[in-house]
mmCIF file of C-alpha atoms in Angstrom:
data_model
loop_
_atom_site.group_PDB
_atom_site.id
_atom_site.type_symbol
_atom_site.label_atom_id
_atom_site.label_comp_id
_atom_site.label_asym_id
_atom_site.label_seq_id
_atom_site.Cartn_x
_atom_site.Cartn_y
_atom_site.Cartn_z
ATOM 1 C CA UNK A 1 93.124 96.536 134.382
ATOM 2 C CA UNK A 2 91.196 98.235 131.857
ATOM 3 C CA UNK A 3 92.963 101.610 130.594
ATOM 4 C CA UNK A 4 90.947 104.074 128.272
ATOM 5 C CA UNK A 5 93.341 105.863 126.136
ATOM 6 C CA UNK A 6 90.934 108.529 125.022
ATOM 7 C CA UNK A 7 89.881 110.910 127.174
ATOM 8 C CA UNK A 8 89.333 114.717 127.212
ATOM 9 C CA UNK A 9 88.441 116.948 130.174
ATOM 10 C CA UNK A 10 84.789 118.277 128.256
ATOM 11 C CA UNK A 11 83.300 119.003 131.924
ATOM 12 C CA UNK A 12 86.220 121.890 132.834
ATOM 13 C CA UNK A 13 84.664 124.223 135.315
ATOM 14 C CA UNK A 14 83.392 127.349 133.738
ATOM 15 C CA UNK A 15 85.885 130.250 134.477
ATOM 16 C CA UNK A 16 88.163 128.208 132.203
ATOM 17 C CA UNK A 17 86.032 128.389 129.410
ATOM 18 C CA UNK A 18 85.355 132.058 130.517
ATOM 19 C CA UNK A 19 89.308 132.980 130.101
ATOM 20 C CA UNK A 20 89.094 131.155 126.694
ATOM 21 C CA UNK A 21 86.405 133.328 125.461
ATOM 22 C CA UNK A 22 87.939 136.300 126.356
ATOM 23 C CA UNK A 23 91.281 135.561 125.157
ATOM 24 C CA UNK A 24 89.751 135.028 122.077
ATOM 25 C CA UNK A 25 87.608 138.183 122.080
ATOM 26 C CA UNK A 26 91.011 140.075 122.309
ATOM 27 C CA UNK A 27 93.140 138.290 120.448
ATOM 28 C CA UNK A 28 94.196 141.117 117.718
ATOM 29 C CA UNK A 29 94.868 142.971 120.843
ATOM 30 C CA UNK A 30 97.841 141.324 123.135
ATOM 31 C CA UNK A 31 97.740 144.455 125.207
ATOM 32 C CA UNK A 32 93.686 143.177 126.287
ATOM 33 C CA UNK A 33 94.315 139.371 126.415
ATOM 34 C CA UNK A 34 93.540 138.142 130.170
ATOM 35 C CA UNK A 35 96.588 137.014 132.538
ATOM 36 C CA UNK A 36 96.970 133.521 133.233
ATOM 37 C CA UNK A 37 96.481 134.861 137.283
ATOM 38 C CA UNK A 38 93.046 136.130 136.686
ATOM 39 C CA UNK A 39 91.589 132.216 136.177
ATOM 40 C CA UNK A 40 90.397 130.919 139.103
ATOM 41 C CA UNK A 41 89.223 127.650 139.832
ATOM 42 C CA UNK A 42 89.050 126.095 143.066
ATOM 43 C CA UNK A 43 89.781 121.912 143.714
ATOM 44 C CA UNK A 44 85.908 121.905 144.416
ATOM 45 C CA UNK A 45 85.171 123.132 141.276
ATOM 46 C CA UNK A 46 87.446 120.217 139.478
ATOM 47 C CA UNK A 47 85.781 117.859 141.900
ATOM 48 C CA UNK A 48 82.476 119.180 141.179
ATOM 49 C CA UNK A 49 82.900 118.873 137.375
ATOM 50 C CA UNK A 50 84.168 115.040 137.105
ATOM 51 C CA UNK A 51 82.091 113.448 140.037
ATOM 52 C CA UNK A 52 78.913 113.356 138.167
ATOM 53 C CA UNK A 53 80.378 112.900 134.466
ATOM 54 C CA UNK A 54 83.663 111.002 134.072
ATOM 55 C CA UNK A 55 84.025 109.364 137.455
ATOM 56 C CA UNK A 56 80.634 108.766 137.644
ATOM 57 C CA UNK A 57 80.739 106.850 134.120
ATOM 58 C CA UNK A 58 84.143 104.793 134.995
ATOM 59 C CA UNK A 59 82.270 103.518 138.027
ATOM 60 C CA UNK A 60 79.458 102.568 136.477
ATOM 61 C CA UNK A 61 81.271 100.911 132.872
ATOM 62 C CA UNK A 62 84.194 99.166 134.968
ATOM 63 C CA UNK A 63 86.758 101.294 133.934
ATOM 64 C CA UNK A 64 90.123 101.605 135.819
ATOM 65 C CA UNK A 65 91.753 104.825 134.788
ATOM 66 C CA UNK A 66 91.716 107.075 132.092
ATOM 67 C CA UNK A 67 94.738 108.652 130.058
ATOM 68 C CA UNK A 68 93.029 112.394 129.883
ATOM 69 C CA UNK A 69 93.982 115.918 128.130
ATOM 70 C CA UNK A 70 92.235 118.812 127.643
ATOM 71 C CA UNK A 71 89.263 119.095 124.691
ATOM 72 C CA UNK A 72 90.387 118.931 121.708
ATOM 73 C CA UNK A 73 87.861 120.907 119.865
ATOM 74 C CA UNK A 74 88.959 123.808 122.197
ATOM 75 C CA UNK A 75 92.611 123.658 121.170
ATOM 76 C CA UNK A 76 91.548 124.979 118.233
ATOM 77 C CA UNK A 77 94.929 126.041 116.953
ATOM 78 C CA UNK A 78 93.998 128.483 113.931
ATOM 79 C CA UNK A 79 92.429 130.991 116.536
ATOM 80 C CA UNK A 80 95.403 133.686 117.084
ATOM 81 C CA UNK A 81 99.057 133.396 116.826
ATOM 82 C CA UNK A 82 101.651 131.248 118.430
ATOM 83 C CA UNK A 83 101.983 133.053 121.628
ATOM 84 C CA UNK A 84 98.142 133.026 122.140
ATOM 85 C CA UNK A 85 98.196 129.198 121.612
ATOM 86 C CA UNK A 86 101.113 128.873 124.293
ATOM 87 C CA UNK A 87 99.523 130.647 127.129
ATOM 88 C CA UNK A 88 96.093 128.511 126.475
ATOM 89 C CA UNK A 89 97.696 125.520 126.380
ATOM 90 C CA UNK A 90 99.580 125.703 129.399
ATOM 91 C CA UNK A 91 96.619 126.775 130.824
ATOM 92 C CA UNK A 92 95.079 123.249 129.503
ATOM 93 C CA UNK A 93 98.013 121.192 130.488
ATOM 94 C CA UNK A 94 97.902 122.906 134.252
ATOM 95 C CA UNK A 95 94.469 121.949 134.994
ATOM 96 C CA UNK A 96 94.794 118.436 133.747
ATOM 97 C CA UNK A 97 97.974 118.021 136.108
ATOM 98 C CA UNK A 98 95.404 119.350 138.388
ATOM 99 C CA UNK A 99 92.818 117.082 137.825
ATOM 100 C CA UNK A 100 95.404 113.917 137.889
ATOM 101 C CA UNK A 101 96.818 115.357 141.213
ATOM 102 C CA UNK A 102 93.581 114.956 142.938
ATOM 103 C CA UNK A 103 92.172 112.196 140.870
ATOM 104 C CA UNK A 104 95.545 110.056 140.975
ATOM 105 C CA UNK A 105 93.818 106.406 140.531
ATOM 106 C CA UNK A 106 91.475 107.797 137.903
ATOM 107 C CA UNK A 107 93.630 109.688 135.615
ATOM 108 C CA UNK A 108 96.923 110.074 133.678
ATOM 109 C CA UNK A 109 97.814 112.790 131.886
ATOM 110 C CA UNK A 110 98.558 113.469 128.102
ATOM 111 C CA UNK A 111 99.129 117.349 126.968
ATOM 112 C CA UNK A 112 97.440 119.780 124.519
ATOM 113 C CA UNK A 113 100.897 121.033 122.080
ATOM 114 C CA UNK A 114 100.816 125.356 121.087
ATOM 115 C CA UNK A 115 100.964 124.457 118.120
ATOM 116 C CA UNK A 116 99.843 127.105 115.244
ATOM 117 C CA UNK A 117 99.505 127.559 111.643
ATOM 118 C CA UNK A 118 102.812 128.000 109.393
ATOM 119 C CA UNK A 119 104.988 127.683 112.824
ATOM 120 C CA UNK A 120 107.131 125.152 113.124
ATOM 121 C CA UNK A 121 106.692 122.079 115.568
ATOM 122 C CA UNK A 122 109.742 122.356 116.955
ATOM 123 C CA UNK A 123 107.991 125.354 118.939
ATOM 124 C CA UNK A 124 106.203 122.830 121.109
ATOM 125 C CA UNK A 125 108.930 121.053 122.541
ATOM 126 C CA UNK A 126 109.515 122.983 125.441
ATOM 127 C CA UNK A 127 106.074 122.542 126.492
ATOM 128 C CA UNK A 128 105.935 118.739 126.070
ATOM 129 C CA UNK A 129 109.101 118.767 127.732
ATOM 130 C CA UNK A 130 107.333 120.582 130.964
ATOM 131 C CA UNK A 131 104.675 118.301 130.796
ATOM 132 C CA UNK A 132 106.383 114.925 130.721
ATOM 133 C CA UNK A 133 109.344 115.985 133.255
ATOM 134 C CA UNK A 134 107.660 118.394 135.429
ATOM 135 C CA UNK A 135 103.696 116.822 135.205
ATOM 136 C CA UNK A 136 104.738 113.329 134.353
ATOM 137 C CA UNK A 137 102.202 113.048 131.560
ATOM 138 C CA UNK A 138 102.681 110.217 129.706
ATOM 139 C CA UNK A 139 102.244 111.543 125.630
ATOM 140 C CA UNK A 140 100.550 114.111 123.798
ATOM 141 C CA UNK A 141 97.738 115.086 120.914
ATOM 142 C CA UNK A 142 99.709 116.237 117.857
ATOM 143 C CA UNK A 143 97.711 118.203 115.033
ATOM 144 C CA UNK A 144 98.120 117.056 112.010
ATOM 145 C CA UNK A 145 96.200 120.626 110.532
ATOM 146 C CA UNK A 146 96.728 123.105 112.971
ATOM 147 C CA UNK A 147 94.773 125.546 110.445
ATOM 148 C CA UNK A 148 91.614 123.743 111.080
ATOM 149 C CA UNK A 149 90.537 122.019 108.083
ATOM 150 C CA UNK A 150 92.633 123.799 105.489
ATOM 151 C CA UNK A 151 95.633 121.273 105.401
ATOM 152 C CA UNK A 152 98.438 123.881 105.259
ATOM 153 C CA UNK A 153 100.791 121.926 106.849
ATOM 154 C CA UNK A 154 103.221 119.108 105.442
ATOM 155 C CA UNK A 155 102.092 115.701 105.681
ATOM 156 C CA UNK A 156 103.221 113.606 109.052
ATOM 157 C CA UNK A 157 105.967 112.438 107.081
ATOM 158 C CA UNK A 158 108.035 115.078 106.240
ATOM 159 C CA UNK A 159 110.565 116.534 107.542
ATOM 160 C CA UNK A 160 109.060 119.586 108.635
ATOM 161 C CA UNK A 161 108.162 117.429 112.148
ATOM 162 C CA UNK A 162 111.151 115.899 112.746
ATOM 163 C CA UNK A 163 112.440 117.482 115.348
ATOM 164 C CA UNK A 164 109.492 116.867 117.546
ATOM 165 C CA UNK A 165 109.440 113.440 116.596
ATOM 166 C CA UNK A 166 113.068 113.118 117.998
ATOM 167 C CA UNK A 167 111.887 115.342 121.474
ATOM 168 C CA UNK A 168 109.273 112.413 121.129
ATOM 169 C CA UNK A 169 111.694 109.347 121.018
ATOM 170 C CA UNK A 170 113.969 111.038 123.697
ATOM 171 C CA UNK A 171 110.931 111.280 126.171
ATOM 172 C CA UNK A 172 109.352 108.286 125.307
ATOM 173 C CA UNK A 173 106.259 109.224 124.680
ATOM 174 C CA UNK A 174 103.601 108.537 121.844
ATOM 175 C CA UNK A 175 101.402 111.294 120.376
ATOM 176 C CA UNK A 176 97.742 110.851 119.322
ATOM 177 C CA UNK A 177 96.875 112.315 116.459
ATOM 178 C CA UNK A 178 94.028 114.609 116.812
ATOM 179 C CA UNK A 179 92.657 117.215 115.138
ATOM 180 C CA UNK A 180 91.067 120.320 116.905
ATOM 181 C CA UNK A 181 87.672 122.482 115.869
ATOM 182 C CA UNK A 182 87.246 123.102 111.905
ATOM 183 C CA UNK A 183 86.834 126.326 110.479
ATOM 184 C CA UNK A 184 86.164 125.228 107.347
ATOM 185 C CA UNK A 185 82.193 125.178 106.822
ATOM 186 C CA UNK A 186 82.917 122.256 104.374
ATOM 187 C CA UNK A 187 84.107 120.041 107.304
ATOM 188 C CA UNK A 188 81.584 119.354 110.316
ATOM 189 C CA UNK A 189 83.645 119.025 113.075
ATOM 190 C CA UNK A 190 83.403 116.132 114.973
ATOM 191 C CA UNK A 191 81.343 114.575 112.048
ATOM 192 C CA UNK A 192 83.711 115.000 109.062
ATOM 193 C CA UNK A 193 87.267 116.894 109.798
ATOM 194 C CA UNK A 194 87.995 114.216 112.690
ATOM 195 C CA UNK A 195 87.252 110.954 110.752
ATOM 196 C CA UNK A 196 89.024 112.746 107.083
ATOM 197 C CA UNK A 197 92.042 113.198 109.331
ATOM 198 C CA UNK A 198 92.246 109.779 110.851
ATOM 199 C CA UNK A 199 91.997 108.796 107.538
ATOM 200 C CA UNK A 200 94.367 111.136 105.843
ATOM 201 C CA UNK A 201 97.218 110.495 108.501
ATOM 202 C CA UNK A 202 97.210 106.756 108.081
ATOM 203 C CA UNK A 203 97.688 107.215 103.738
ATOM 204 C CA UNK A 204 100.244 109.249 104.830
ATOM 205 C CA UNK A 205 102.067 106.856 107.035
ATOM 206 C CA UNK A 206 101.366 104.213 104.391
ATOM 207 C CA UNK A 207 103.106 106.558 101.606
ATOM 208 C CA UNK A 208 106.026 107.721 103.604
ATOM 209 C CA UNK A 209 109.146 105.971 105.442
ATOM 210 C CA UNK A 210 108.716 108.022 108.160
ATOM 211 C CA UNK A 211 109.331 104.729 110.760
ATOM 212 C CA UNK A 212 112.674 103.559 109.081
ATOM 213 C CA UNK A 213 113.545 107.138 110.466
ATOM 214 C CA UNK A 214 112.386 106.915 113.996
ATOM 215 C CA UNK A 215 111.606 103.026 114.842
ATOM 216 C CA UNK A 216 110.456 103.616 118.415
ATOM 217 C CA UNK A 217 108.265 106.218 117.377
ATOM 218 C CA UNK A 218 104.537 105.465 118.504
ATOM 219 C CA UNK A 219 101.484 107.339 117.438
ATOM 220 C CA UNK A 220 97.593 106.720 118.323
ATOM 221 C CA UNK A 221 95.279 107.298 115.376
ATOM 222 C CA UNK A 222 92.027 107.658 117.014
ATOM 223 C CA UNK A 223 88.254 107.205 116.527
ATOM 224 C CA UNK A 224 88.607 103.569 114.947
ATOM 225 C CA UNK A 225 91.100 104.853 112.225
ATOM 226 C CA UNK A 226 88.581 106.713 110.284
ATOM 227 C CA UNK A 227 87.712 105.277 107.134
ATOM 228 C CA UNK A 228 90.710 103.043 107.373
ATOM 229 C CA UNK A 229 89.003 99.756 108.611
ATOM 230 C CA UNK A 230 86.046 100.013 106.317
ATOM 231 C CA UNK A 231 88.310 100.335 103.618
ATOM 232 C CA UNK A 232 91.104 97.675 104.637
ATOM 233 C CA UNK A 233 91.320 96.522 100.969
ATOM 234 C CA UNK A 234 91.341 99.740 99.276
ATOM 235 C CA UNK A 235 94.468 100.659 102.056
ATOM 236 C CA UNK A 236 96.293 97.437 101.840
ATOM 237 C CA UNK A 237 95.967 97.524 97.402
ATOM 238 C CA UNK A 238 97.269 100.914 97.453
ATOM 239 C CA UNK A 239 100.311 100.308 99.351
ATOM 240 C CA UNK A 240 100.829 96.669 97.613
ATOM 241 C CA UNK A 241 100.556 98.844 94.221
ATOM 242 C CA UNK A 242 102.814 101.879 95.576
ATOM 243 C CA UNK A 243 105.285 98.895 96.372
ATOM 244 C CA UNK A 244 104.848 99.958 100.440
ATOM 245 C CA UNK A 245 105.271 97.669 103.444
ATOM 246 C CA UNK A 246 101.763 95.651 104.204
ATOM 247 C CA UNK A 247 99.641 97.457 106.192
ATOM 248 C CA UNK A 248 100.703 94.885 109.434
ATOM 249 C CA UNK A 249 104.161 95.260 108.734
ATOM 250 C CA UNK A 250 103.806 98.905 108.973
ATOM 251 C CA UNK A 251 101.591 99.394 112.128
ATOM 252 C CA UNK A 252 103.567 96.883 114.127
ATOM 253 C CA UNK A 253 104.984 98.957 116.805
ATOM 254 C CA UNK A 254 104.810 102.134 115.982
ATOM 255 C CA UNK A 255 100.765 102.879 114.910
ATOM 256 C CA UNK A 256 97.422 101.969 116.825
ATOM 257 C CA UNK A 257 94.233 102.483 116.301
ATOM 258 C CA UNK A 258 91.598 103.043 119.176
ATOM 259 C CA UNK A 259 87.791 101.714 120.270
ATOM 260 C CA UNK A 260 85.914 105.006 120.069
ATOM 261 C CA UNK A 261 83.265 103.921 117.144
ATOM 262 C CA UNK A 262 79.889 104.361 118.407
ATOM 263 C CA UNK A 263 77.984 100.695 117.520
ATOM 264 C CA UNK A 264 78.496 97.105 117.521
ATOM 265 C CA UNK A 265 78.933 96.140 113.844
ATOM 266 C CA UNK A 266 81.685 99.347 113.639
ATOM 267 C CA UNK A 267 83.291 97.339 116.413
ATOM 268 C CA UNK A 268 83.095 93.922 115.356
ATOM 269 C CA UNK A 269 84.742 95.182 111.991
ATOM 270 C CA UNK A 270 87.572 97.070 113.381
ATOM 271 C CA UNK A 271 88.697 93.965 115.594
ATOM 272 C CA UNK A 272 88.285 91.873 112.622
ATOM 273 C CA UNK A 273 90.572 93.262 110.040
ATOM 274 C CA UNK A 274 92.933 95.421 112.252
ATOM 275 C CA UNK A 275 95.511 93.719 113.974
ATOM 276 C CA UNK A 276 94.795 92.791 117.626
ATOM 277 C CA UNK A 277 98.131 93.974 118.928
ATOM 278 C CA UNK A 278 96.688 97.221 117.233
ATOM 279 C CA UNK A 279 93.945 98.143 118.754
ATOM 280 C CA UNK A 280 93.804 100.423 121.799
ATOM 281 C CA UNK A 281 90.291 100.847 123.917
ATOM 282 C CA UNK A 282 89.239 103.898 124.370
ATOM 283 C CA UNK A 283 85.721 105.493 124.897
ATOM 284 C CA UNK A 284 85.976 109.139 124.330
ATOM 285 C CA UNK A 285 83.594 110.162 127.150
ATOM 286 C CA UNK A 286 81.264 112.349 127.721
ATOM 287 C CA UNK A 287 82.770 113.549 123.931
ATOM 288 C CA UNK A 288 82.088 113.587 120.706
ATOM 289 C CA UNK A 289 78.470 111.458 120.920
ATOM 290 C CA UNK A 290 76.617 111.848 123.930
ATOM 291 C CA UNK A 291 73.263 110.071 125.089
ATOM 292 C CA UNK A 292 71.698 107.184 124.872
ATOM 293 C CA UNK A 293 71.170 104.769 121.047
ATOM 294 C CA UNK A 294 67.477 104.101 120.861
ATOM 295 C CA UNK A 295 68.104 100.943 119.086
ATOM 296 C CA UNK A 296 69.918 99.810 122.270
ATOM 297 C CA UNK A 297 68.813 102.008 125.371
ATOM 298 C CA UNK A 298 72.549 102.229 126.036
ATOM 299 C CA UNK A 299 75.399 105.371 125.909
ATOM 300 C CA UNK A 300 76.378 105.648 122.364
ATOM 301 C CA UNK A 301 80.307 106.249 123.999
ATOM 302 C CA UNK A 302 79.810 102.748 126.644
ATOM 303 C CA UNK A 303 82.285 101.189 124.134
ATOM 304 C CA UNK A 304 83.346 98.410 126.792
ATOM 305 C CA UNK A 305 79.958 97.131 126.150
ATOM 306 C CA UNK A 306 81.195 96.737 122.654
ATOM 307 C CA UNK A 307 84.367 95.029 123.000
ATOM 308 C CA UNK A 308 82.900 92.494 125.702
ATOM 309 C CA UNK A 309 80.673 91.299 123.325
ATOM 310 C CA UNK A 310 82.215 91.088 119.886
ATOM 311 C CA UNK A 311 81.991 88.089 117.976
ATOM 312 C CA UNK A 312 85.092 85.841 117.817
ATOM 313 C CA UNK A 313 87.384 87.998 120.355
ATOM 314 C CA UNK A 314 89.561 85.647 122.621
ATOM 315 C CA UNK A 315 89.748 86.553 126.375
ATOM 316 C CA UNK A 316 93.748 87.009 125.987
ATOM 317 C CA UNK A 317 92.752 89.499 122.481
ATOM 318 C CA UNK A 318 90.379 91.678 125.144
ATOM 319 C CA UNK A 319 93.182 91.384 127.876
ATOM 320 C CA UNK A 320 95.583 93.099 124.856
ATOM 321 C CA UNK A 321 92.730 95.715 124.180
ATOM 322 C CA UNK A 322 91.745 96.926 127.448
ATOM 323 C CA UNK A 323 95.056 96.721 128.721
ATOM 324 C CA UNK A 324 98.617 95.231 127.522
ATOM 325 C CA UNK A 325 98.529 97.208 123.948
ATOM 326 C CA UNK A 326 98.335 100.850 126.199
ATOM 327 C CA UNK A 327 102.040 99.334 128.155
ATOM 328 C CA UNK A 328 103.128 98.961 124.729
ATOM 329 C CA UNK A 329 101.831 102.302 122.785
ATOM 330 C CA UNK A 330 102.583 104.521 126.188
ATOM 331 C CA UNK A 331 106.130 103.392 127.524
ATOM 332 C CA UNK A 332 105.837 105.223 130.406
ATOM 333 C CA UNK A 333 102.745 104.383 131.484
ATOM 334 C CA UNK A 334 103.776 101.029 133.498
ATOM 335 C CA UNK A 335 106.523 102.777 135.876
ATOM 336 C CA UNK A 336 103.508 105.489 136.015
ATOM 337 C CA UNK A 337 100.747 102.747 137.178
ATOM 338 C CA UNK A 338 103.583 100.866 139.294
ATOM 339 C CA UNK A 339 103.829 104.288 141.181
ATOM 340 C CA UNK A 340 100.400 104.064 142.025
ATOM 341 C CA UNK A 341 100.232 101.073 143.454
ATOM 342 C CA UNK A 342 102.784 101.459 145.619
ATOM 343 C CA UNK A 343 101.783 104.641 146.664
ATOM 344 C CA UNK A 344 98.008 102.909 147.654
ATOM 345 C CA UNK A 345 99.833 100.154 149.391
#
């Protein structure tokens, strides 16, 4: 089976996005802010806006099913306050417990968190709570900066999150660590503030003993680890010379990093120097890059391609990519594909 840990509903049907805008338009006036009862999408609609995108691509790539939440650039948690980050997210999480409802083979879902700026995490349990027991969703994108690309909030490591780490280890679910949109004009979105904050989370997992704390705890850094595998030295000397665990020893069971890097030699290098038993794949799509790479008249986010053809990878290290790391980094995600099965038998 080939399971794409990366996925994020960009193709929502329009009154969504419609709602969002005028949420936002209103949001220094509660009294204006739509109802959650005035969206309205129909199953068509949801149909309509994954047959020719994200079904359409998993057909044609060979992928099996997708683990999908809602876009990430739209959780944009620095817009409003906390109560105008709930009722958007559980607008979110609904429609991709939607989506896997009529798309059960082709999706499993992971939940957008209401998290916002200066509130504490612990905020967001009851909502990852719904989504696990009620949607069965099987993790969750946690925001490192929920100020969007000021870095107000304490470092993964500190206490400040530890409560939703423990909520975390209870359910048994991993979180991915994604940021949202940046407001900062210093930080290009996709570009910039995504790849600094693979980066950033990943010094501060090396720098902190945040897994001696919680040793189940599991949590995706996406989009190839940022700068991480590029700089494997630079990462592995500074936590040699901070006298930290080896960069191995730390990922272990508890960190992964996935396939969404956009070219050949990017993948060839990250399956090189990262761990295999670290690596997730994931493709991203239709995300951050979309179209085709002139240099190869193929979809910049077809990163299958990539991983069937780099250079020394065993069959049994592609078998761990495409599928057995996911059983390890998502717990609940075997009982969930088990469940399937039987239910197509």
């Amino acid at each position: 089976m080939i399971i794409d840990c990366h996925g994020h509903y960009t193709t929502e049907p329009k009154d969504l996005l419609r709602w969002r805008k005028e949420q936002v338009e209103h949001v220094k006036e509660p009294a204006k802010q739509p109802s959650k009862a005035s969206l309205k999408v129909s199953d068509d609609e949801i149909r309509e806006s994954l047959e020719g995108a994200q079904l359409k691509l998993q057909r044609e790539r060979g992928t099996d099913v997708t683990i999908f939440s809602p876009r990430a650039m739209g959780m944009s948690h620095h817009i409003g306050d906390y109560n105008v980050s709930l009722t958007w997210s559980q607008l979110c999480n609904e429609m991709i417990h939607r989506v896997c409802t009529l798309y059960p083979d082709n999706f499993i879902g992971v939940c957008q968190l209401p998290q916002s700026p200066g509130v504490s995490p612990d905020s967001c349990i009851g909502e990852l709570e719904r989504c696990v027991k009620e949607f069965g969703f099987v993790g969750c994108n946690l925001n490192p900066d929920p100020s969007g690309g000021h870095w107000t909030a304490p470092p993964l490591t500190d206490r400040w999150w530890y409560k939703f780490y423990e909520k975390m280890v209870e359910l048994d679910v991993p979180a991915m660590v994604h940021v949202s949109a940046s407001c900062n004009p210093a930080f290009h979105g996709t570009g910039a503030h995504y790849i600094n904050a693979d980066t950033t989370a990943f010094m501060q997992l090396i720098m902190g003993d945040l897994f001696k704390d919680f040793p189940t705890l599991k949590l995706i850094i996406p989009h190839g680890g940022g700068a991480v595998p590029f700089h494997w030295g630079r990462y592995r000397g500074l936590a040699l010379n901070n006298k930290r665990p080896p960069l191995d020893e730390m990922m272990k069971n508890n960190v992964w990093f996935d396939t969404c890097v956009y070219h050949q030699p990017g993948i060839d290098l990250l399956t090189k120097v990262v761990p295999i038993d670290n690596i997730l794949f994931a493709s991203e799509m239709v995300g951050a890059v979309r179209g085709k790479d002139p240099q190869t008249g193929q979809d910049f986010d077809d990163t299958k391609r990539y991983i069937d053809h780099a250079a020394g990878l065993l069959a049994e290290d592609k078998k761990k990519i495409f599928e057995g790391n996911a059983l390890r980094a998502y717990p609940r995600l075997k009982n969930k594909l088990r469940a399937k099965a039987a239910a197509r038998a």
